[in-house]
mmCIF file of N, CA and C in Angstrom:
data_model
loop_
_atom_site.group_PDB
_atom_site.id
_atom_site.type_symbol
_atom_site.label_atom_id
_atom_site.label_comp_id
_atom_site.label_asym_id
_atom_site.label_seq_id
_atom_site.Cartn_x
_atom_site.Cartn_y
_atom_site.Cartn_z
ATOM 1 N N MET A 1 2.683 -13.599 48.952
ATOM 2 C CA MET A 1 1.870 -14.592 48.208
ATOM 3 C C MET A 1 2.053 -13.640 46.574
ATOM 4 N N VAL A 2 1.155 -14.410 45.405
ATOM 5 C CA VAL A 2 1.285 -14.189 44.046
ATOM 6 C C VAL A 2 0.380 -14.122 43.346
ATOM 7 N N ASP A 3 -0.620 -13.545 42.950
ATOM 8 C CA ASP A 3 -1.629 -14.116 42.091
ATOM 9 C C ASP A 3 -1.225 -13.857 40.266
ATOM 10 N N ILE A 4 -0.818 -15.142 39.338
ATOM 11 C CA ILE A 4 -0.643 -15.354 38.584
ATOM 12 C C ILE A 4 -1.846 -15.200 38.152
ATOM 13 N N ILE A 5 -2.059 -15.204 36.774
ATOM 14 C CA ILE A 5 -3.119 -14.951 35.998
ATOM 15 C C ILE A 5 -2.508 -15.157 34.576
ATOM 16 N N ILE A 6 -3.582 -16.244 33.724
ATOM 17 C CA ILE A 6 -3.285 -16.264 32.275
ATOM 18 C C ILE A 6 -4.300 -15.967 31.594
ATOM 19 N N GLY A 7 -4.135 -15.374 30.864
ATOM 20 C CA GLY A 7 -4.450 -14.765 29.588
ATOM 21 C C GLY A 7 -4.764 -13.058 29.726
ATOM 22 N N SER A 8 -5.867 -12.471 29.034
ATOM 23 C CA SER A 8 -6.070 -11.023 29.252
ATOM 24 C C SER A 8 -6.582 -10.573 30.472
ATOM 25 N N ILE A 9 -7.153 -9.227 30.039
ATOM 26 C CA ILE A 9 -7.078 -8.454 31.421
ATOM 27 C C ILE A 9 -8.194 -7.335 30.540
ATOM 28 N N GLU A 10 -9.411 -6.673 30.684
ATOM 29 C CA GLU A 10 -9.945 -5.459 29.506
ATOM 30 C C GLU A 10 -8.977 -4.866 29.413
ATOM 31 N N PRO A 11 -9.549 -4.073 28.320
ATOM 32 C CA PRO A 11 -8.952 -3.224 28.746
ATOM 33 C C PRO A 11 -9.779 -1.548 29.382
ATOM 34 N N ILE A 12 -9.050 -1.273 30.370
ATOM 35 C CA ILE A 12 -9.395 0.096 30.482
ATOM 36 C C ILE A 12 -10.752 1.593 30.745
ATOM 37 N N ALA A 13 -10.099 1.378 29.402
ATOM 38 C CA ALA A 13 -10.625 2.257 28.204
ATOM 39 C C ALA A 13 -11.276 1.674 26.407
ATOM 40 N N PRO A 14 -12.168 1.900 26.424
ATOM 41 C CA PRO A 14 -12.210 2.240 25.511
ATOM 42 C C PRO A 14 -11.645 1.932 24.169
ATOM 43 N N SER A 15 -11.657 1.530 23.085
ATOM 44 C CA SER A 15 -10.393 1.748 21.716
ATOM 45 C C SER A 15 -10.608 3.237 20.805
ATOM 46 N N THR A 16 -9.344 3.513 21.672
ATOM 47 C CA THR A 16 -9.207 4.940 20.347
ATOM 48 C C THR A 16 -9.874 4.708 19.005
ATOM 49 N N SER A 17 -9.518 3.389 18.108
ATOM 50 C CA SER A 17 -9.051 3.505 16.493
ATOM 51 C C SER A 17 -9.908 3.809 16.356
ATOM 52 N N HIS A 18 -10.650 4.055 15.424
ATOM 53 C CA HIS A 18 -11.616 4.557 14.330
ATOM 54 C C HIS A 18 -12.170 4.058 13.187
ATOM 55 N N GLN A 19 -12.831 3.631 13.245
ATOM 56 C CA GLN A 19 -13.002 3.058 11.462
ATOM 57 C C GLN A 19 -12.949 4.437 10.683
ATOM 58 N N HIS A 20 -12.622 4.004 9.166
ATOM 59 C CA HIS A 20 -13.107 5.346 8.402
ATOM 60 C C HIS A 20 -14.294 4.898 7.295
ATOM 61 N N PRO A 21 -15.354 5.511 7.037
ATOM 62 C CA PRO A 21 -16.263 4.477 6.446
ATOM 63 C C PRO A 21 -15.642 4.563 4.400
ATOM 64 N N SER A 22 -16.348 3.667 4.329
ATOM 65 C CA SER A 22 -15.610 3.033 2.716
ATOM 66 C C SER A 22 -15.765 4.078 2.219
ATOM 67 N N GLY A 23 -14.772 4.351 1.461
ATOM 68 C CA GLY A 23 -14.388 5.154 0.089
ATOM 69 C C GLY A 23 -14.105 6.485 0.665
ATOM 70 N N ALA A 24 -14.506 6.730 2.066
ATOM 71 C CA ALA A 24 -13.639 8.214 2.518
ATOM 72 C C ALA A 24 -12.603 8.320 2.607
ATOM 73 N N PRO A 25 -11.835 9.282 1.375
ATOM 74 C CA PRO A 25 -10.591 9.903 1.816
ATOM 75 C C PRO A 25 -9.187 10.422 2.364
ATOM 76 N N VAL A 26 -7.925 9.550 2.432
ATOM 77 C CA VAL A 26 -7.055 8.679 3.128
ATOM 78 C C VAL A 26 -5.978 9.500 2.943
ATOM 79 N N GLU A 27 -5.093 10.187 3.888
ATOM 80 C CA GLU A 27 -3.809 11.213 3.976
ATOM 81 C C GLU A 27 -3.276 10.247 3.418
ATOM 82 N N ALA A 28 -2.416 10.207 2.832
ATOM 83 C CA ALA A 28 -1.054 10.045 2.695
ATOM 84 C C ALA A 28 0.571 10.678 1.545
ATOM 85 N N GLU A 29 1.323 10.910 2.447
ATOM 86 C CA GLU A 29 2.258 11.721 1.681
ATOM 87 C C GLU A 29 2.769 10.732 0.464
ATOM 88 N N LEU A 30 3.957 11.470 -0.178
ATOM 89 C CA LEU A 30 4.140 11.354 -1.464
ATOM 90 C C LEU A 30 5.918 11.082 -0.814
ATOM 91 N N LEU A 31 6.671 9.390 -0.828
ATOM 92 C CA LEU A 31 7.948 9.252 -0.577
ATOM 93 C C LEU A 31 9.062 9.145 -2.037
ATOM 94 N N HIS A 32 8.106 8.848 -3.183
ATOM 95 C CA HIS A 32 9.477 8.872 -3.966
ATOM 96 C C HIS A 32 8.226 8.866 -5.606
ATOM 97 N N ILE A 33 8.990 9.654 -6.663
ATOM 98 C CA ILE A 33 8.453 9.069 -7.677
ATOM 99 C C ILE A 33 9.659 7.924 -8.599
ATOM 100 N N ARG A 34 8.608 7.181 -10.416
ATOM 101 C CA ARG A 34 10.238 6.418 -10.628
ATOM 102 C C ARG A 34 9.723 6.048 -11.920
ATOM 103 N N GLU A 35 10.116 6.546 -12.488
ATOM 104 C CA GLU A 35 10.188 5.369 -14.054
ATOM 105 C C GLU A 35 9.259 4.150 -14.196
ATOM 106 N N PRO A 36 8.633 4.010 -15.471
ATOM 107 C CA PRO A 36 8.259 2.691 -15.285
ATOM 108 C C PRO A 36 8.434 1.003 -15.133
ATOM 109 N N ARG A 37 8.702 0.039 -15.372
ATOM 110 C CA ARG A 37 9.539 -0.478 -15.487
ATOM 111 C C ARG A 37 9.982 -0.716 -16.911
ATOM 112 N N GLN A 38 11.570 -1.525 -16.807
ATOM 113 C CA GLN A 38 12.000 -1.569 -18.189
ATOM 114 C C GLN A 38 11.921 -3.432 -18.437
ATOM 115 N N ARG A 39 11.400 -3.391 -19.678
ATOM 116 C CA ARG A 39 11.612 -5.489 -19.367
ATOM 117 C C ARG A 39 13.656 -5.585 -18.551
ATOM 118 N N VAL A 40 13.685 -7.192 -18.205
ATOM 119 C CA VAL A 40 14.782 -7.414 -17.639
ATOM 120 C C VAL A 40 15.034 -8.561 -18.538
ATOM 121 N N VAL A 41 16.540 -8.240 -19.322
ATOM 122 C CA VAL A 41 16.000 -9.791 -19.877
ATOM 123 C C VAL A 41 17.698 -10.323 -19.484
ATOM 124 N N GLY A 42 17.516 -11.679 -19.556
ATOM 125 C CA GLY A 42 18.739 -11.924 -18.761
ATOM 126 C C GLY A 42 19.098 -12.828 -19.840
ATOM 127 N N PRO A 43 19.978 -13.666 -19.319
ATOM 128 C CA PRO A 43 21.794 -13.808 -20.301
ATOM 129 C C PRO A 43 21.057 -14.634 -21.936
ATOM 130 N N LYS A 44 19.836 -15.807 -21.585
ATOM 131 C CA LYS A 44 19.427 -16.241 -22.464
ATOM 132 C C LYS A 44 18.524 -15.290 -23.527
ATOM 133 N N GLY A 45 18.424 -14.127 -22.735
ATOM 134 C CA GLY A 45 17.413 -13.330 -23.559
ATOM 135 C C GLY A 45 15.621 -13.584 -23.505
ATOM 136 N N GLU A 46 15.692 -14.245 -21.987
ATOM 137 C CA GLU A 46 14.381 -14.419 -21.681
ATOM 138 C C GLU A 46 13.906 -13.401 -20.312
ATOM 139 N N GLU A 47 12.570 -13.688 -20.228
ATOM 140 C CA GLU A 47 13.213 -12.478 -19.275
ATOM 141 C C GLU A 47 13.242 -13.224 -18.001
ATOM 142 N N ARG A 48 13.899 -12.502 -16.787
ATOM 143 C CA ARG A 48 14.409 -12.591 -15.490
ATOM 144 C C ARG A 48 12.876 -12.414 -14.576
ATOM 145 N N ARG A 49 12.186 -11.823 -14.505
ATOM 146 C CA ARG A 49 11.238 -12.088 -13.820
ATOM 147 C C ARG A 49 10.763 -13.596 -13.965
ATOM 148 N N ARG A 50 9.739 -13.654 -12.632
ATOM 149 C CA ARG A 50 8.967 -14.562 -12.367
ATOM 150 C C ARG A 50 7.355 -14.339 -13.311
ATOM 151 N N GLN A 51 7.166 -13.188 -12.558
ATOM 152 C CA GLN A 51 5.885 -12.105 -13.275
ATOM 153 C C GLN A 51 5.744 -11.132 -14.473
ATOM 154 N N PRO A 52 5.771 -11.798 -15.543
ATOM 155 C CA PRO A 52 6.108 -10.435 -16.216
ATOM 156 C C PRO A 52 5.866 -9.517 -16.237
ATOM 157 N N ARG A 53 6.399 -8.771 -16.088
ATOM 158 C CA ARG A 53 4.943 -6.749 -15.711
ATOM 159 C C ARG A 53 5.230 -6.045 -17.132
ATOM 160 N N GLN A 54 4.057 -5.273 -18.028
ATOM 161 C CA GLN A 54 4.323 -4.756 -18.402
ATOM 162 C C GLN A 54 3.873 -3.422 -17.700
ATOM 163 N N ASP A 55 4.477 -2.348 -17.626
ATOM 164 C CA ASP A 55 3.897 -1.087 -17.655
ATOM 165 C C ASP A 55 3.734 -0.070 -19.121
ATOM 166 N N PRO A 56 2.741 0.703 -18.521
ATOM 167 C CA PRO A 56 2.283 1.224 -19.293
ATOM 168 C C PRO A 56 3.434 2.267 -20.312
ATOM 169 N N ARG A 57 3.299 2.845 -20.919
ATOM 170 C CA ARG A 57 5.439 3.674 -21.432
ATOM 171 C C ARG A 57 5.501 4.974 -20.789
ATOM 172 N N LYS A 58 3.394 5.464 -20.134
ATOM 173 C CA LYS A 58 4.347 7.128 -19.994
ATOM 174 C C LYS A 58 3.979 7.158 -18.969
ATOM 175 N N GLY A 59 3.172 5.836 -18.117
ATOM 176 C CA GLY A 59 3.775 6.116 -16.127
ATOM 177 C C GLY A 59 4.940 6.365 -15.751
ATOM 178 N N ARG A 60 4.214 6.344 -14.383
ATOM 179 C CA ARG A 60 4.660 6.376 -13.448
ATOM 180 C C ARG A 60 4.515 5.429 -11.946
ATOM 181 N N VAL A 61 5.824 5.220 -11.626
ATOM 182 C CA VAL A 61 5.417 4.890 -9.555
ATOM 183 C C VAL A 61 5.319 5.607 -9.346
ATOM 184 N N LEU A 62 4.429 6.164 -8.043
ATOM 185 C CA LEU A 62 4.240 6.292 -6.787
ATOM 186 C C LEU A 62 4.373 5.677 -6.148
ATOM 187 N N THR A 63 5.960 6.478 -4.898
ATOM 188 C CA THR A 63 5.185 4.520 -2.963
ATOM 189 C C THR A 63 4.847 6.781 -2.595
ATOM 190 N N LEU A 64 4.013 5.497 -1.840
ATOM 191 C CA LEU A 64 3.154 6.795 -0.742
ATOM 192 C C LEU A 64 3.376 5.873 1.055
ATOM 193 N N LEU A 65 2.650 6.808 1.665
ATOM 194 C CA LEU A 65 3.091 6.214 3.182
ATOM 195 C C LEU A 65 1.949 6.655 3.616
ATOM 196 N N ILE A 66 1.332 5.704 3.897
ATOM 197 C CA ILE A 66 -0.190 6.492 4.546
ATOM 198 C C ILE A 66 0.452 6.339 5.753
ATOM 199 N N PRO A 67 -0.179 7.644 7.089
ATOM 200 C CA PRO A 67 0.347 7.801 8.174
ATOM 201 C C PRO A 67 -0.452 6.793 9.097
ATOM 202 N N ASP A 68 -1.371 6.721 9.146
ATOM 203 C CA ASP A 68 -2.575 5.757 9.411
ATOM 204 C C ASP A 68 -3.080 4.987 9.047
ATOM 205 N N ALA A 69 -2.627 3.334 9.485
ATOM 206 C CA ALA A 69 -3.230 2.459 8.683
ATOM 207 C C ALA A 69 -4.975 1.596 8.929
ATOM 208 N N THR A 70 -5.027 2.512 9.723
ATOM 209 C CA THR A 70 -6.071 2.039 10.700
ATOM 210 C C THR A 70 -7.600 2.975 9.067
ATOM 211 N N ALA A 71 -7.180 3.261 8.580
ATOM 212 C CA ALA A 71 -7.678 4.528 7.433
ATOM 213 C C ALA A 71 -7.660 2.986 6.185
ATOM 214 N N LEU A 72 -7.001 1.780 6.423
ATOM 215 C CA LEU A 72 -7.200 2.014 4.753
ATOM 216 C C LEU A 72 -7.681 -0.001 5.134
ATOM 217 N N PRO A 73 -8.785 -0.705 4.379
ATOM 218 C CA PRO A 73 -9.839 -1.561 4.295
ATOM 219 C C PRO A 73 -8.689 -2.583 4.615
ATOM 220 N N LYS A 74 -9.850 -2.959 6.140
ATOM 221 C CA LYS A 74 -8.662 -4.725 6.323
ATOM 222 C C LYS A 74 -8.580 -5.407 5.525
ATOM 223 N N ASP A 75 -9.246 -5.823 4.536
ATOM 224 C CA ASP A 75 -8.734 -6.390 4.344
ATOM 225 C C ASP A 75 -8.455 -6.155 2.126
ATOM 226 N N LEU A 76 -7.676 -5.873 2.428
ATOM 227 C CA LEU A 76 -7.186 -3.908 1.780
ATOM 228 C C LEU A 76 -6.301 -5.902 0.339
ATOM 229 N N ASP A 77 -6.120 -5.310 -1.023
ATOM 230 C CA ASP A 77 -5.777 -6.913 -1.122
ATOM 231 C C ASP A 77 -5.870 -5.580 -3.267
ATOM 232 N N VAL A 78 -5.263 -6.163 -3.986
ATOM 233 C CA VAL A 78 -4.431 -5.358 -5.762
ATOM 234 C C VAL A 78 -5.684 -5.567 -6.560
ATOM 235 N N LYS A 79 -6.410 -6.756 -5.942
ATOM 236 C CA LYS A 79 -7.218 -7.698 -7.014
ATOM 237 C C LYS A 79 -8.619 -6.432 -6.195
ATOM 238 N N LYS A 80 -9.417 -6.979 -5.711
ATOM 239 C CA LYS A 80 -9.953 -6.163 -4.950
ATOM 240 C C LYS A 80 -9.863 -4.655 -4.936
ATOM 241 N N TYR A 81 -9.798 -3.896 -5.115
ATOM 242 C CA TYR A 81 -9.636 -2.483 -4.583
ATOM 243 C C TYR A 81 -8.792 -1.183 -5.804
ATOM 244 N N LYS A 82 -9.358 -0.281 -6.112
ATOM 245 C CA LYS A 82 -8.665 0.475 -7.122
ATOM 246 C C LYS A 82 -8.588 1.725 -6.185
ATOM 247 N N VAL A 83 -6.986 2.592 -6.312
ATOM 248 C CA VAL A 83 -6.817 3.769 -5.886
ATOM 249 C C VAL A 83 -7.642 4.811 -6.698
ATOM 250 N N LEU A 84 -7.748 6.232 -6.073
ATOM 251 C CA LEU A 84 -8.248 6.902 -7.241
ATOM 252 C C LEU A 84 -7.204 7.994 -5.955
ATOM 253 N N LEU A 85 -6.912 8.899 -6.439
ATOM 254 C CA LEU A 85 -5.493 9.893 -6.299
ATOM 255 C C LEU A 85 -5.756 11.451 -6.816
ATOM 256 N N ARG A 86 -5.818 12.858 -5.360
ATOM 257 C CA ARG A 86 -6.195 13.344 -5.580
ATOM 258 C C ARG A 86 -5.514 14.522 -5.599
ATOM 259 N N PHE A 87 -4.395 15.482 -6.308
ATOM 260 C CA PHE A 87 -3.025 16.326 -5.912
ATOM 261 C C PHE A 87 -4.015 17.278 -4.965
ATOM 262 N N MET A 88 -2.604 17.617 -3.639
ATOM 263 C CA MET A 88 -3.712 19.483 -3.619
ATOM 264 C C MET A 88 -1.898 20.039 -3.330
ATOM 265 N N LYS A 89 -1.629 21.243 -3.726
ATOM 266 C CA LYS A 89 0.233 21.508 -3.560
ATOM 267 C C LYS A 89 -0.444 21.572 -1.981
ATOM 268 N N LYS A 90 1.047 21.628 -1.200
ATOM 269 C CA LYS A 90 1.230 22.011 0.135
ATOM 270 C C LYS A 90 0.984 23.182 0.227
#
């Protein structure tokens, strides 16, 4: 005899995912640093990008890796949040 169960079963143990309080520090790994974007002019002298961007001349673009994505807010959006960084030597 075979039992066919449709749906899901209850987890055996409580979920191990933990929620970090809002505004708590999140550890990240710095992967890459590059210069800011420059204007990209097409053949007719117009910007090729759909959304023109103007990065600050003295700026740098950082690529970060967050190893534990559960530490990020669920509603993370560029319009809703700003990021504050603190650098520490290894």
